[in-house]
CSV table of C-alpha atoms in Angstrom, one decimal:
chain,number,residue,atom,x,y,z
A,219,MET,CA,54.0,-101.4,144.9
A,220,GLY,CA,53.3,-100.7,141.9
A,221,ILE,CA,50.7,-98.2,140.0
A,222,LEU,CA,48.4,-101.4,139.0
A,223,SER,CA,47.9,-102.3,142.6
A,224,ILE,CA,46.5,-99.0,143.7
A,225,PHE,CA,43.3,-100.1,141.2
A,226,LEU,CA,43.7,-103.9,141.8
A,227,GLY,CA,44.3,-103.8,145.2
A,228,ARG,CA,47.4,-105.6,147.4
A,229,GLU,CA,48.8,-109.1,145.8
A,230,CYS,CA,48.8,-112.2,147.7
A,231,LYS,CA,52.0,-114.0,149.0
A,232,TYR,CA,50.8,-117.1,147.5
A,233,CYS,CA,49.2,-117.1,144.3
A,234,GLY,CA,50.0,-113.4,143.2
A,235,LYS,CA,46.5,-112.6,141.9
A,236,HIS,CA,44.9,-109.2,143.4
A,237,SER,CA,42.0,-111.0,145.6
A,238,LEU,CA,42.8,-110.4,148.8
A,239,LYS,CA,39.9,-109.6,151.5
A,240,GLU,CA,41.2,-107.8,155.0
A,241,GLN,CA,39.8,-109.9,157.5
A,242,ILE,CA,41.4,-108.0,160.7
A,243,SER,CA,43.6,-104.8,160.7
A,244,ILE,CA,45.4,-103.6,164.5
A,245,VAL,CA,48.0,-101.4,165.3
A,246,ASP,CA,50.4,-102.7,167.7
A,247,SER,CA,52.3,-100.1,169.6
A,248,LYS,CA,55.9,-102.0,169.0
A,249,THR,CA,55.2,-103.3,165.7
A,250,GLY,CA,52.4,-100.3,163.9
A,251,ARG,CA,49.8,-101.7,162.1
A,252,PHE,CA,49.6,-105.0,160.4
A,253,SER,CA,46.5,-106.6,159.2
A,254,VAL,CA,45.2,-110.6,158.4
A,255,GLN,CA,43.9,-110.9,154.7
A,256,TRP,CA,42.3,-113.7,153.1
A,257,CYS,CA,42.5,-114.5,149.4
A,258,SER,CA,39.8,-115.8,147.6
A,259,SER,CA,41.3,-117.0,145.1
A,260,CYS,CA,43.9,-119.7,146.1
A,261,HIS,CA,42.4,-119.1,150.1
A,262,TYR,CA,45.5,-117.9,150.8
A,263,LEU,CA,45.1,-116.8,155.1
A,264,GLY,CA,48.1,-114.7,155.9
A,265,VAL,CA,49.8,-111.3,158.1
A,266,TYR,CA,51.0,-108.0,155.6
A,267,ASP,CA,52.7,-104.7,156.6
A,268,ASN,CA,54.5,-105.5,160.3
A,269,PRO,CA,54.0,-108.8,161.4
A,270,PRO,CA,54.0,-108.4,165.5
A,271,VAL,CA,57.6,-110.3,167.0
A,272,CYS,CA,57.4,-113.2,169.1
A,273,HIS,CA,57.9,-112.8,173.3
A,274,ARG,CA,59.4,-115.7,172.9
A,275,CYS,CA,61.4,-116.7,169.7
A,276,LYS,CA,62.0,-113.2,168.6
A,277,ILE,CA,60.7,-114.5,165.0
A,278,PRO,CA,57.8,-112.5,163.2
A,279,MET,CA,54.5,-114.1,163.1
A,280,THR,CA,54.0,-114.9,159.8
A,281,SER,CA,51.8,-118.0,160.4
A,282,VAL,CA,47.5,-117.4,161.0
A,283,GLU,CA,45.3,-119.4,163.9
A,284,GLN,CA,41.6,-118.7,165.3
A,285,ASN,CA,42.1,-117.9,169.2
A,286,GLU,CA,39.6,-118.4,171.3
A,287,TYR,CA,36.5,-115.3,170.1
A,288,GLY,CA,37.4,-116.9,166.5
A,289,VAL,CA,39.1,-114.1,165.4
A,290,TYR,CA,42.4,-114.7,163.1
A,291,VAL,CA,45.1,-113.6,164.2
A,292,PRO,CA,48.9,-114.0,164.0
A,293,GLN,CA,50.4,-116.9,165.2
A,294,CYS,CA,54.4,-117.9,165.6
A,295,PRO,CA,55.5,-120.8,163.2
A,296,GLU,CA,58.3,-121.7,165.3
A,297,CYS,CA,56.8,-121.9,169.0
A,298,GLY,CA,53.0,-121.7,168.8
A,299,TRP,CA,52.5,-118.9,170.2
A,300,ILE,CA,48.9,-116.8,169.4
A,301,TYR,CA,49.0,-112.9,169.6
A,302,ASP,CA,47.2,-111.5,172.0
């Protein structure tokens, strides 16, 4: 993170532009705070900060999916398990 990120905001992992909008922020007791953010430039939806770890595969949950309430939450890219 550079000094410009303080003024411009966070950088998108996909396109590199500073146009992220936070969708949801969660504090997990195991991994800490993480957030799901949406890029208004390229429409990438991703998990930022400390993504939670899948209970089945033991890998970071870097994909995103809607749960039964319509909220975007992290999803395991390997097995498809959704964060609860």
